[in-house]
mmCIF file of C-alpha atoms and ligand atoms in Angstrom:
data_model
loop_
_atom_site.group_PDB
_atom_site.id
_atom_site.type_symbol
_atom_site.label_atom_id
_atom_site.label_comp_id
_atom_site.label_asym_id
_atom_site.label_seq_id
_atom_site.Cartn_x
_atom_site.Cartn_y
_atom_site.Cartn_z
ATOM 1 C CA MET B 1165 0.148 0.198 -0.017
ATOM 2 C CA LYS B 1166 1.030 3.733 -0.313
ATOM 3 C CA ALA B 1167 1.809 5.706 2.920
ATOM 4 C CA ILE B 1168 3.762 8.861 3.820
ATOM 5 C CA GLN B 1169 6.950 8.141 5.850
ATOM 6 C CA VAL B 1170 9.640 9.957 7.492
ATOM 7 C CA LEU B 1171 13.162 8.332 7.197
ATOM 8 C CA LYS B 1172 15.082 10.927 9.495
ATOM 9 C CA PRO B 1173 13.981 14.309 11.079
ATOM 10 C CA GLY B 1174 13.844 17.320 8.492
ATOM 11 C CA ASN B 1175 11.708 19.686 6.787
ATOM 12 C CA ALA B 1176 8.486 19.201 4.884
ATOM 13 C CA LYS B 1177 10.476 17.906 1.763
ATOM 14 C CA CYS B 1178 11.672 14.993 3.941
ATOM 15 C CA LEU B 1179 8.188 13.265 3.631
ATOM 16 C CA VAL B 1180 8.435 10.251 1.332
ATOM 17 C CA TYR B 1181 5.385 8.656 -0.599
ATOM 18 C CA ALA B 1182 6.334 5.044 -0.147
ATOM 19 C CA THR B 1183 5.155 1.573 -0.869
ATOM 20 C CA VAL B 1184 5.107 -0.300 2.348
ATOM 21 C CA PRO B 1185 3.383 -3.553 3.333
ATOM 22 C CA LYS B 1186 -0.457 -3.328 4.125
ATOM 23 C CA PRO B 1187 -0.920 -4.333 7.797
ATOM 24 C CA THR B 1188 -2.772 -7.202 8.877
ATOM 25 C CA VAL B 1189 -5.424 -7.160 11.505
ATOM 26 C CA ALA B 1190 -4.669 -8.152 14.806
ATOM 27 C CA ALA B 1191 -6.896 -9.794 17.545
ATOM 28 C CA LYS B 1192 -7.686 -6.725 19.285
ATOM 29 C CA SER B 1193 -7.659 -4.361 16.436
ATOM 30 C CA ILE B 1194 -9.681 -2.900 13.638
ATOM 31 C CA LEU B 1195 -8.223 -2.679 9.968
ATOM 32 C CA VAL B 1196 -9.581 0.459 8.304
ATOM 33 C CA ARG B 1197 -9.759 1.295 4.705
ATOM 34 C CA ASN B 1198 -8.821 5.103 5.086
ATOM 35 C CA ALA B 1199 -10.638 7.714 3.231
ATOM 36 C CA PHE B 1200 -9.251 10.754 4.955
ATOM 37 C CA SER B 1201 -6.098 11.516 7.207
ATOM 38 C CA GLY B 1202 -6.460 14.559 9.348
ATOM 39 C CA VAL B 1203 -3.141 16.833 9.315
ATOM 40 C CA ASN B 1204 -2.055 18.111 12.742
ATOM 41 C CA TYR B 1205 0.474 20.406 14.003
ATOM 42 C CA ILE B 1206 1.951 17.421 16.066
ATOM 43 C CA ASP B 1207 2.614 15.736 12.709
ATOM 44 C CA THR B 1208 5.140 18.647 11.989
ATOM 45 C CA TYR B 1209 6.748 18.323 15.406
ATOM 46 C CA ILE B 1210 7.197 14.325 14.909
ATOM 47 C CA ARG B 1211 8.595 15.154 11.351
ATOM 48 C CA THR B 1212 11.131 17.624 12.611
ATOM 49 C CA GLY B 1213 12.177 15.752 15.664
ATOM 50 C CA LEU B 1214 10.715 18.237 18.268
ATOM 51 C CA TYR B 1215 8.862 15.230 19.513
ATOM 52 C CA PRO B 1216 11.091 12.282 19.110
ATOM 53 C CA THR B 1217 9.873 8.963 17.733
ATOM 54 C CA LYS B 1218 11.462 5.827 16.190
ATOM 55 C CA MET B 1219 12.075 6.252 12.478
ATOM 56 C CA PRO B 1220 11.187 5.232 9.723
ATOM 57 C CA ALA B 1221 7.586 6.120 10.992
ATOM 58 C CA ILE B 1222 4.220 6.648 8.998
ATOM 59 C CA LEU B 1223 2.810 9.866 10.144
ATOM 60 C CA GLY B 1224 -0.734 10.690 10.944
ATOM 61 C CA ARG B 1225 -2.848 10.509 14.454
ATOM 62 C CA GLU B 1226 -6.402 10.625 13.157
ATOM 63 C CA GLY B 1227 -8.469 9.703 10.107
ATOM 64 C CA SER B 1228 -11.787 8.419 8.802
ATOM 65 C CA GLY B 1229 -12.547 5.247 6.518
ATOM 66 C CA ILE B 1230 -14.416 2.108 6.163
ATOM 67 C CA ILE B 1231 -13.751 -1.075 8.440
ATOM 68 C CA GLU B 1232 -12.343 -3.700 6.257
ATOM 69 C CA GLN B 1233 -11.572 -6.284 8.973
ATOM 70 C CA VAL B 1234 -12.242 -6.785 12.506
ATOM 71 C CA GLY B 1235 -10.043 -8.470 14.887
ATOM 72 C CA ARG B 1236 -11.602 -11.688 16.505
ATOM 73 C CA ASP B 1237 -11.674 -10.184 20.077
ATOM 74 C CA VAL B 1238 -13.121 -6.957 19.071
ATOM 75 C CA HIS B 1239 -16.826 -6.290 19.812
ATOM 76 C CA GLY B 1240 -19.175 -3.592 18.760
ATOM 77 C CA PHE B 1241 -17.795 -2.792 15.159
ATOM 78 C CA ASN B 1242 -18.550 -4.364 12.129
ATOM 79 C CA ILE B 1243 -17.135 -4.702 8.642
ATOM 80 C CA GLY B 1244 -18.475 -1.717 6.612
ATOM 81 C CA ASP B 1245 -19.022 0.579 9.430
ATOM 82 C CA ARG B 1246 -17.755 4.177 8.902
ATOM 83 C CA ILE B 1247 -15.467 5.271 11.708
ATOM 84 C CA ALA B 1248 -13.278 8.108 12.667
ATOM 85 C CA TYR B 1249 -10.445 7.312 15.029
ATOM 86 C CA LEU B 1250 -7.446 8.459 16.735
ATOM 87 C CA ALA B 1251 -4.155 6.558 15.962
ATOM 88 C CA THR B 1252 -0.623 6.208 17.417
ATOM 89 C CA GLU B 1253 1.110 7.266 14.330
ATOM 90 C CA ASN B 1254 -0.097 5.864 10.936
ATOM 91 C CA SER B 1255 -3.123 7.299 9.303
ATOM 92 C CA TYR B 1256 -1.093 8.910 6.401
ATOM 93 C CA ALA B 1257 -1.682 5.416 4.620
ATOM 94 C CA GLU B 1258 -4.239 3.389 2.522
ATOM 95 C CA PHE B 1259 -4.955 1.308 5.376
ATOM 96 C CA CYS B 1260 -4.135 1.376 9.366
ATOM 97 C CA ASN B 1261 -4.726 -0.658 12.231
ATOM 98 C CA VAL B 1262 -6.900 1.039 14.961
ATOM 99 C CA GLU B 1263 -7.644 0.308 18.481
ATOM 100 C CA PRO B 1264 -11.478 -0.034 19.239
ATOM 101 C CA LYS B 1265 -11.139 2.233 22.168
ATOM 102 C CA SER B 1266 -9.879 4.922 20.026
ATOM 103 C CA ALA B 1267 -12.584 4.647 17.237
ATOM 104 C CA VAL B 1268 -16.162 6.029 16.857
ATOM 105 C CA LYS B 1269 -18.818 5.119 14.776
ATOM 106 C CA LEU B 1270 -19.884 8.267 12.538
ATOM 107 C CA PRO B 1271 -23.230 9.326 12.974
ATOM 108 C CA GLN B 1272 -25.311 9.161 9.638
ATOM 109 C CA ASN B 1273 -25.227 12.787 9.275
ATOM 110 C CA VAL B 1274 -21.646 13.321 9.460
ATOM 111 C CA SER B 1275 -19.484 12.743 6.452
ATOM 112 C CA LEU B 1276 -16.275 10.831 6.227
ATOM 113 C CA GLU B 1277 -14.406 14.233 5.634
ATOM 114 C CA VAL B 1278 -16.081 15.777 8.645
ATOM 115 C CA GLY B 1279 -15.284 12.920 10.667
ATOM 116 C CA ALA B 1280 -11.519 12.883 9.944
ATOM 117 C CA ALA B 1281 -11.436 16.745 10.568
ATOM 118 C CA SER B 1282 -13.201 16.634 14.114
ATOM 119 C CA LEU B 1283 -11.637 14.467 16.496
ATOM 120 C CA ILE B 1284 -8.132 16.022 17.572
ATOM 121 C CA GLN B 1285 -8.896 19.696 17.108
ATOM 122 C CA GLY B 1286 -12.570 19.210 18.324
ATOM 123 C CA LEU B 1287 -11.737 17.111 21.518
ATOM 124 C CA THR B 1288 -9.066 19.349 22.222
ATOM 125 C CA ALA B 1289 -11.252 22.443 22.173
ATOM 126 C CA ILE B 1290 -13.791 20.710 24.188
ATOM 127 C CA THR B 1291 -11.402 19.457 26.820
ATOM 128 C CA LEU B 1292 -9.711 22.809 27.008
ATOM 129 C CA VAL B 1293 -12.829 24.517 27.853
ATOM 130 C CA ARG B 1294 -14.367 22.018 30.244
ATOM 131 C CA ARG B 1295 -11.329 20.600 31.831
ATOM 132 C CA SER B 1296 -8.048 22.695 31.579
ATOM 133 C CA TYR B 1297 -10.230 25.797 32.552
ATOM 134 C CA GLN B 1298 -13.833 25.563 32.985
ATOM 135 C CA VAL B 1299 -15.186 28.569 30.956
ATOM 136 C CA LYS B 1300 -18.162 30.094 32.527
ATOM 137 C CA LYS B 1301 -20.762 32.949 31.557
ATOM 138 C CA GLY B 1302 -19.282 36.353 32.352
ATOM 139 C CA ASP B 1303 -15.587 35.049 31.775
ATOM 140 C CA THR B 1304 -13.371 37.139 29.583
ATOM 141 C CA ILE B 1305 -10.905 34.663 27.509
ATOM 142 C CA LEU B 1306 -8.185 35.283 25.447
ATOM 143 C CA VAL B 1307 -7.626 32.909 22.502
ATOM 144 C CA HIS B 1308 -4.505 32.944 20.454
ATOM 145 C CA ALA B 1309 -4.603 32.083 16.785
ATOM 146 C CA ALA B 1310 -8.441 32.528 16.967
ATOM 147 C CA ALA B 1311 -8.784 31.679 13.171
ATOM 148 C CA GLY B 1312 -6.755 28.456 13.169
ATOM 149 C CA GLY B 1313 -8.136 25.153 13.425
ATOM 150 C CA THR B 1314 -8.303 24.474 17.054
ATOM 151 C CA GLY B 1315 -8.507 28.171 17.836
ATOM 152 C CA ARG B 1316 -11.682 28.755 15.917
ATOM 153 C CA LEU B 1317 -13.367 25.907 17.710
ATOM 154 C CA VAL B 1318 -12.172 27.347 21.346
ATOM 155 C CA VAL B 1319 -13.766 30.597 20.215
ATOM 156 C CA GLN B 1320 -17.121 29.120 19.408
ATOM 157 C CA LEU B 1321 -17.065 27.051 22.434
ATOM 158 C CA CYS B 1322 -16.323 30.006 24.657
ATOM 159 C CA LYS B 1323 -19.068 32.286 22.953
ATOM 160 C CA HIS B 1324 -21.471 29.153 23.454
ATOM 161 C CA LEU B 1325 -20.666 29.261 27.127
ATOM 162 C CA GLY B 1326 -21.327 32.923 27.593
ATOM 163 C CA ALA B 1327 -17.855 34.371 27.521
ATOM 164 C CA THR B 1328 -16.468 37.599 25.963
ATOM 165 C CA VAL B 1329 -13.621 36.575 23.803
ATOM 166 C CA ILE B 1330 -10.637 38.431 22.634
ATOM 167 C CA GLY B 1331 -9.043 36.726 19.783
ATOM 168 C CA THR B 1332 -5.504 37.147 18.202
ATOM 169 C CA VAL B 1333 -4.686 36.658 14.632
ATOM 170 C CA SER B 1334 -1.912 37.681 12.188
ATOM 171 C CA THR B 1335 -3.853 39.142 9.348
ATOM 172 C CA GLU B 1336 -7.019 40.899 8.437
ATOM 173 C CA GLU B 1337 -8.538 38.126 6.527
ATOM 174 C CA LYS B 1338 -8.107 35.935 9.608
ATOM 175 C CA ALA B 1339 -9.620 38.912 11.848
ATOM 176 C CA ALA B 1340 -12.724 38.649 9.866
ATOM 177 C CA ILE B 1341 -12.974 35.038 10.266
ATOM 178 C CA ALA B 1342 -12.472 35.257 14.115
ATOM 179 C CA THR B 1343 -15.155 38.153 14.131
ATOM 180 C CA GLY B 1344 -17.604 35.852 12.114
ATOM 181 C CA LEU B 1345 -17.209 33.294 14.716
ATOM 182 C CA GLY B 1346 -18.136 35.474 17.696
ATOM 183 C CA ALA B 1347 -14.768 36.772 18.770
ATOM 184 C CA ASP B 1348 -15.727 40.262 20.647
ATOM 185 C CA HIS B 1349 -12.372 41.954 20.370
ATOM 186 C CA ILE B 1350 -9.228 41.276 18.054
ATOM 187 C CA ILE B 1351 -5.673 41.875 18.581
ATOM 188 C CA TYR B 1352 -2.944 41.733 15.715
ATOM 189 C CA TYR B 1353 -0.395 39.886 17.957
ATOM 190 C CA THR B 1354 2.340 40.185 15.323
ATOM 191 C CA LYS B 1355 2.474 44.042 15.713
ATOM 192 C CA GLU B 1356 0.277 44.833 18.617
ATOM 193 C CA ASP B 1357 1.361 44.421 22.286
ATOM 194 C CA VAL B 1358 -1.134 41.706 23.438
ATOM 195 C CA ALA B 1359 -1.310 42.479 27.281
ATOM 196 C CA GLU B 1360 -1.570 46.308 26.717
ATOM 197 C CA LYS B 1361 -4.529 45.610 24.056
ATOM 198 C CA VAL B 1362 -5.956 43.283 26.816
ATOM 199 C CA ARG B 1363 -5.895 46.115 29.398
ATOM 200 C CA GLY B 1364 -7.645 48.471 27.019
ATOM 201 C CA TYR B 1365 -10.384 46.079 26.061
ATOM 202 C CA THR B 1366 -11.146 44.955 29.709
ATOM 203 C CA ASN B 1367 -10.657 48.410 31.216
ATOM 204 C CA GLY B 1368 -7.681 47.078 33.292
ATOM 205 C CA GLU B 1369 -9.456 44.082 34.496
ATOM 206 C CA MET B 1370 -7.436 41.566 32.390
ATOM 207 C CA VAL B 1371 -8.833 38.086 31.493
ATOM 208 C CA HIS B 1372 -9.829 35.117 33.489
ATOM 209 C CA ALA B 1373 -7.881 32.468 31.190
ATOM 210 C CA VAL B 1374 -5.805 32.496 28.092
ATOM 211 C CA PHE B 1375 -5.742 29.483 25.647
ATOM 212 C CA ASP B 1376 -2.410 29.457 23.947
ATOM 213 C CA GLY B 1377 -1.478 27.042 21.311
ATOM 214 C CA VAL B 1378 1.164 29.454 19.727
ATOM 215 C CA GLY B 1379 3.971 28.859 22.385
ATOM 216 C CA LYS B 1380 7.142 30.582 22.489
ATOM 217 C CA ASN B 1381 6.176 33.853 20.882
ATOM 218 C CA THR B 1382 3.091 34.617 22.848
ATOM 219 C CA PHE B 1383 3.742 32.872 26.423
ATOM 220 C CA GLN B 1384 5.175 36.090 28.149
ATOM 221 C CA GLY B 1385 2.152 38.241 26.542
ATOM 222 C CA SER B 1386 -0.394 35.569 27.811
ATOM 223 C CA PHE B 1387 1.091 35.611 31.225
ATOM 224 C CA ASP B 1388 0.807 39.424 31.537
ATOM 225 C CA SER B 1389 -2.637 39.531 30.330
ATOM 226 C CA LEU B 1390 -4.177 37.404 33.181
ATOM 227 C CA LYS B 1391 -6.082 38.756 36.034
ATOM 228 C CA ARG B 1392 -5.165 37.854 39.810
ATOM 229 C CA CYS B 1393 -5.732 33.856 40.091
ATOM 230 C CA GLY B 1394 -6.165 33.717 36.127
ATOM 231 C CA THR B 1395 -5.305 30.579 34.203
ATOM 232 C CA LEU B 1396 -2.748 30.082 31.607
ATOM 233 C CA VAL B 1397 -3.186 27.024 29.410
ATOM 234 C CA SER B 1398 -0.258 26.655 27.184
ATOM 235 C CA PHE B 1399 -1.269 23.841 24.800
ATOM 236 C CA GLY B 1400 0.930 23.887 21.792
ATOM 237 C CA ASN B 1401 4.243 25.300 20.021
ATOM 238 C CA ALA B 1402 3.064 26.700 16.845
ATOM 239 C CA SER B 1403 5.850 29.121 17.045
ATOM 240 C CA GLY B 1404 8.437 26.907 18.861
ATOM 241 C CA LYS B 1405 8.722 25.284 22.322
ATOM 242 C CA VAL B 1406 8.024 27.626 25.565
ATOM 243 C CA PRO B 1407 11.592 28.042 27.253
ATOM 244 C CA PRO B 1408 11.835 26.620 30.810
ATOM 245 C CA ILE B 1409 10.279 28.983 33.311
ATOM 246 C CA GLU B 1410 11.089 30.016 36.870
ATOM 247 C CA ILE B 1411 8.199 28.448 39.156
ATOM 248 C CA ASN B 1412 8.184 31.818 41.371
ATOM 249 C CA MET B 1413 6.781 33.614 38.652
ATOM 250 C CA LEU B 1414 3.602 32.338 39.085
ATOM 251 C CA SER B 1415 3.270 33.697 42.669
ATOM 252 C CA LYS B 1416 2.777 37.141 41.056
ATOM 253 C CA GLY B 1417 -0.998 36.939 41.041
ATOM 254 C CA ASN B 1418 -1.253 33.136 41.784
ATOM 255 C CA ILE B 1419 -1.338 32.199 38.504
ATOM 256 C CA VAL B 1420 -2.676 28.492 37.379
ATOM 257 C CA LEU B 1421 -0.438 27.337 34.695
ATOM 258 C CA LEU B 1422 -1.239 24.024 32.766
ATOM 259 C CA ARG B 1423 0.398 22.265 29.719
ATOM 260 C CA PRO B 1424 -2.265 19.799 28.898
ATOM 261 C CA MET B 1425 -2.223 17.025 26.152
ATOM 262 C CA LEU B 1426 -5.800 15.747 24.828
ATOM 263 C CA TYR B 1427 -4.816 12.109 25.258
ATOM 264 C CA SER B 1428 -4.564 12.518 28.967
ATOM 265 C CA TYR B 1429 -8.088 13.734 29.037
ATOM 266 C CA ILE B 1430 -9.582 10.870 27.046
ATOM 267 C CA ALA B 1431 -7.454 8.138 28.362
ATOM 268 C CA THR B 1432 -10.664 5.914 29.554
ATOM 269 C CA PRO B 1433 -13.023 4.581 27.255
ATOM 270 C CA GLU B 1434 -15.649 6.683 29.483
ATOM 271 C CA GLU B 1435 -13.993 9.921 29.109
ATOM 272 C CA PHE B 1436 -13.369 9.256 25.147
ATOM 273 C CA SER B 1437 -17.147 8.362 24.733
ATOM 274 C CA ALA B 1438 -18.462 11.317 26.825
ATOM 275 C CA ALA B 1439 -16.085 13.937 24.829
ATOM 276 C CA ASN B 1440 -17.041 12.315 21.531
ATOM 277 C CA THR B 1441 -20.701 12.424 22.486
ATOM 278 C CA GLU B 1442 -20.393 16.122 23.153
ATOM 279 C CA LEU B 1443 -18.430 16.768 20.158
ATOM 280 C CA PHE B 1444 -20.761 15.028 17.536
ATOM 281 C CA ASP B 1445 -24.004 16.818 19.469
ATOM 282 C CA LEU B 1446 -22.245 20.225 19.084
ATOM 283 C CA ILE B 1447 -21.746 19.554 15.496
ATOM 284 C CA SER B 1448 -25.110 18.389 14.832
ATOM 285 C CA LYS B 1449 -26.629 21.440 16.739
ATOM 286 C CA LYS B 1450 -24.275 23.760 14.549
ATOM 287 C CA VAL B 1451 -22.634 25.087 17.706
ATOM 288 C CA LEU B 1452 -19.432 23.875 16.314
ATOM 289 C CA ASP B 1453 -18.715 24.676 12.582
ATOM 290 C CA ILE B 1454 -15.908 22.068 11.396
ATOM 291 C CA ASN B 1455 -14.470 24.111 8.627
ATOM 292 C CA ILE B 1456 -12.248 22.015 6.238
ATOM 293 C CA CYS B 1457 -9.924 24.799 4.692
ATOM 294 C CA LYS B 1458 -7.746 22.490 2.490
ATOM 295 C CA GLN B 1459 -7.636 18.914 1.009
ATOM 296 C CA PHE B 1460 -4.414 17.571 -0.497
ATOM 297 C CA ASP B 1461 -3.830 14.090 -2.114
ATOM 298 C CA LEU B 1462 -1.903 11.783 0.200
ATOM 299 C CA LYS B 1463 0.990 11.939 -2.234
ATOM 300 C CA ASP B 1464 1.135 15.618 -1.588
ATOM 301 C CA ALA B 1465 1.624 15.503 2.087
ATOM 302 C CA THR B 1466 4.734 17.805 1.885
ATOM 303 C CA LEU B 1467 2.424 20.616 0.410
ATOM 304 C CA ALA B 1468 0.012 19.990 3.247
ATOM 305 C CA HIS B 1469 3.105 20.454 5.901
ATOM 306 C CA GLU B 1470 4.233 23.463 4.151
ATOM 307 C CA PHE B 1471 0.667 24.906 4.252
ATOM 308 C CA ILE B 1472 0.521 24.691 7.871
ATOM 309 C CA GLU B 1473 3.676 25.880 8.691
ATOM 310 C CA ALA B 1474 3.327 28.979 6.408
ATOM 311 C CA ARG B 1475 0.378 29.725 9.024
ATOM 312 C CA LYS B 1476 -2.148 29.601 5.961
ATOM 313 C CA THR B 1477 -4.534 27.336 7.900
ATOM 314 C CA THR B 1478 -8.144 28.725 8.700
ATOM 315 C CA GLY B 1479 -9.538 25.236 9.846
ATOM 316 C CA LYS B 1480 -8.672 21.729 9.041
ATOM 317 C CA VAL B 1481 -6.304 20.422 6.614
ATOM 318 C CA LEU B 1482 -7.052 16.976 5.165
ATOM 319 C CA LEU B 1483 -5.207 14.233 3.239
ATOM 320 C CA LYS B 1484 -7.418 12.474 0.592
ATOM 321 C CA ILE B 1485 -6.628 8.660 0.414
ATOM 322 C CA ALA B 1486 -6.977 7.350 -3.217
ATOM 323 C CA HIS B 1487 -6.727 3.567 -3.353
ATOM 324 C CA GLN B 1488 -5.005 1.734 -6.142
HETATM 325 N N1 NAP J 1894 -2.133 19.859 23.629
HETATM 326 C C1 NAP J 1894 -2.704 19.176 22.809
HETATM 327 O O1 NAP J 1894 -3.213 18.024 23.070
HETATM 328 C C2 NAP J 1894 -2.947 19.806 21.363
HETATM 329 C C3 NAP J 1894 -4.139 19.153 20.392
HETATM 330 C C4 NAP J 1894 -4.293 19.831 19.239
HETATM 331 C C5 NAP J 1894 -3.384 20.949 19.001
HETATM 332 N N2 NAP J 1894 -2.393 21.544 19.610
HETATM 333 C C6 NAP J 1894 -1.705 22.664 19.478
HETATM 334 O O2 NAP J 1894 -2.671 23.520 19.106
HETATM 335 C C7 NAP J 1894 -1.705 24.436 18.344
HETATM 336 C C8 NAP J 1894 -2.726 24.685 16.862
HETATM 337 O O3 NAP J 1894 -2.949 23.522 16.259
HETATM 338 P P1 NAP J 1894 -3.890 23.643 14.883
HETATM 339 O O4 NAP J 1894 -4.137 22.119 14.695
HETATM 340 O O5 NAP J 1894 -5.035 24.285 15.332
HETATM 341 O O6 NAP J 1894 -3.043 24.291 13.923
HETATM 342 P P2 NAP J 1894 -3.431 25.412 12.875
HETATM 343 O O7 NAP J 1894 -4.788 25.231 12.344
HETATM 344 O O8 NAP J 1894 -2.419 25.258 11.720
HETATM 345 O O9 NAP J 1894 -3.434 26.844 13.616
HETATM 346 C C9 NAP J 1894 -2.076 27.418 14.024
HETATM 347 C C10 NAP J 1894 -2.036 28.723 14.017
HETATM 348 O O10 NAP J 1894 -1.112 29.174 14.974
HETATM 349 C C11 NAP J 1894 -0.703 30.504 14.180
HETATM 350 N N3 NAP J 1894 0.876 30.820 14.582
HETATM 351 C C12 NAP J 1894 1.255 31.782 15.262
HETATM 352 N N4 NAP J 1894 2.528 31.599 15.115
HETATM 353 C C13 NAP J 1894 2.966 30.675 13.968
HETATM 354 C C14 NAP J 1894 4.083 30.129 13.384
HETATM 355 N N5 NAP J 1894 5.394 30.566 13.822
HETATM 356 N N6 NAP J 1894 3.915 29.221 12.589
HETATM 357 C C15 NAP J 1894 2.660 28.627 12.278
HETATM 358 N N7 NAP J 1894 1.496 29.209 12.845
HETATM 359 C C16 NAP J 1894 1.601 30.156 13.808
HETATM 360 C C17 NAP J 1894 -1.246 30.756 12.838
HETATM 361 O O11 NAP J 1894 -2.491 31.578 13.096
HETATM 362 P P3 NAP J 1894 -2.095 33.248 12.712
HETATM 363 O O12 NAP J 1894 -1.678 33.387 11.516
HETATM 364 O O13 NAP J 1894 -3.423 34.008 12.950
HETATM 365 O O14 NAP J 1894 -1.048 33.762 13.581
HETATM 366 C C18 NAP J 1894 -1.733 29.396 12.667
HETATM 367 O O15 NAP J 1894 -2.906 29.407 11.757
HETATM 368 C C19 NAP J 1894 -0.481 23.681 17.866
HETATM 369 O O16 NAP J 1894 0.396 24.232 18.420
HETATM 370 C C20 NAP J 1894 -0.791 22.346 18.177
HETATM 371 O O17 NAP J 1894 0.278 21.694 18.357
HETATM 372 C C21 NAP J 1894 -2.272 20.983 20.838
#
C-alpha cells in the first residue's frame, strides 16, 4: 500500500510517498480502509524531531474510513462501519490498524471528511474549555490564533458558554473569520502589544484565562494578560517550544499554569465516549462549525505540511486517500 513516511527528521520535503506492507488485522484491532487523514500540527513536530519518535515512521494521528476487517476479540464494530479514529502514528496511509477504544462510529449525518476533521481539534477544544479551565458565563477569555483550526473551535465554544472573547490573529482576513465566529475583540499579535490591548479591552481587569497554542512567541504576553488567580493554558508550540520558566513567576497573582495534552483527558473509554458524544452533539446542533480549509492528495503531504507551517490554516487540513 502507499503511505507517507519519515526516514529521518527534516523539513516538509523529507516526507516520502512510499510503498510499504499493508497491515494485517490483529486480534484486538480494527483494519480501516482510510478515506481521509487529518493533518495536525503535532505531525510537523514528529517530522522535525521536536517530539522524538522511532524512524522510519508513518505519520498521522487521526483519520476516517470504512472498516475492512475486525479482529476476533473486538466487539461493537462490524465490517463496513464508517468510523473516525485516533491513531498512534499511522493514518497517512491507505490502511491502518486502529484500537477499538480510539474509534467512534460516525453518526449518519456526519461525512467521512468531517469525521476525519473533527476528532483531534474538536476534542482538544472541548477538553480545554471543560477541563483545563472551565469557561463560565461572564468570563473574559483570550484565545490565540483565533482563526486557526483549534483556535476557531475554542472561540465558538467560549461564546457558546457565555464568555467574552478576545482573539489574536496575524492578518485582516483571519480577523474577519474570528469576528464571524463571535470573537468580541481582535488583537493583531504580530504587531500589537497583547497585554496592553487586553488592558484596554477589559478596562484594566485583564482576562480569566488564556488558551495559547502558539507557545514561544506568545507565552509572556499571555502571562501578562491574566487577572489575579487567572489560568494560562499553554497547549502547543506553533511558534516554537516555550523556554523553561522560573516557578516563582506564578506567585505574582497566584497564576494557574497548565500544559495539557488531549490524550490524558480521554484516556479511559468513558472519557473518550463522553467527549465524542458532546463533540458530535455540538456539531449536529451547529454550535461547532468544522471548517475544512484545504484538502491535499496523500502523495502531496509535503504541500500540506508547508501549508500549515506557512500559517495559512483557517480550519482543518485533510489528506484524501486514493486507493490503487
Ligand atoms: N495539547 C494538545 O493536546 C493539542 C492538541 C491539538 C493541537 N494542539 C496545538 O494547538 C496548536 C494549533 O494547532 P492547530 O491544529 O489548530 O493548527 P493550525 O490550524 O495550523 O493553527 C495554528 C495557527 O497558529 C498561528 N501561528 C502563530 N505563530 C505561528 C508560527 N510561527 N507558525 C505557524 N503558525 C503560527 C497561526 O495563526 P495566525 O496566522 O493567526 O497567527 C496558525 O493558523 C498547535 O500548537 C498544536 O500543537 C495541541
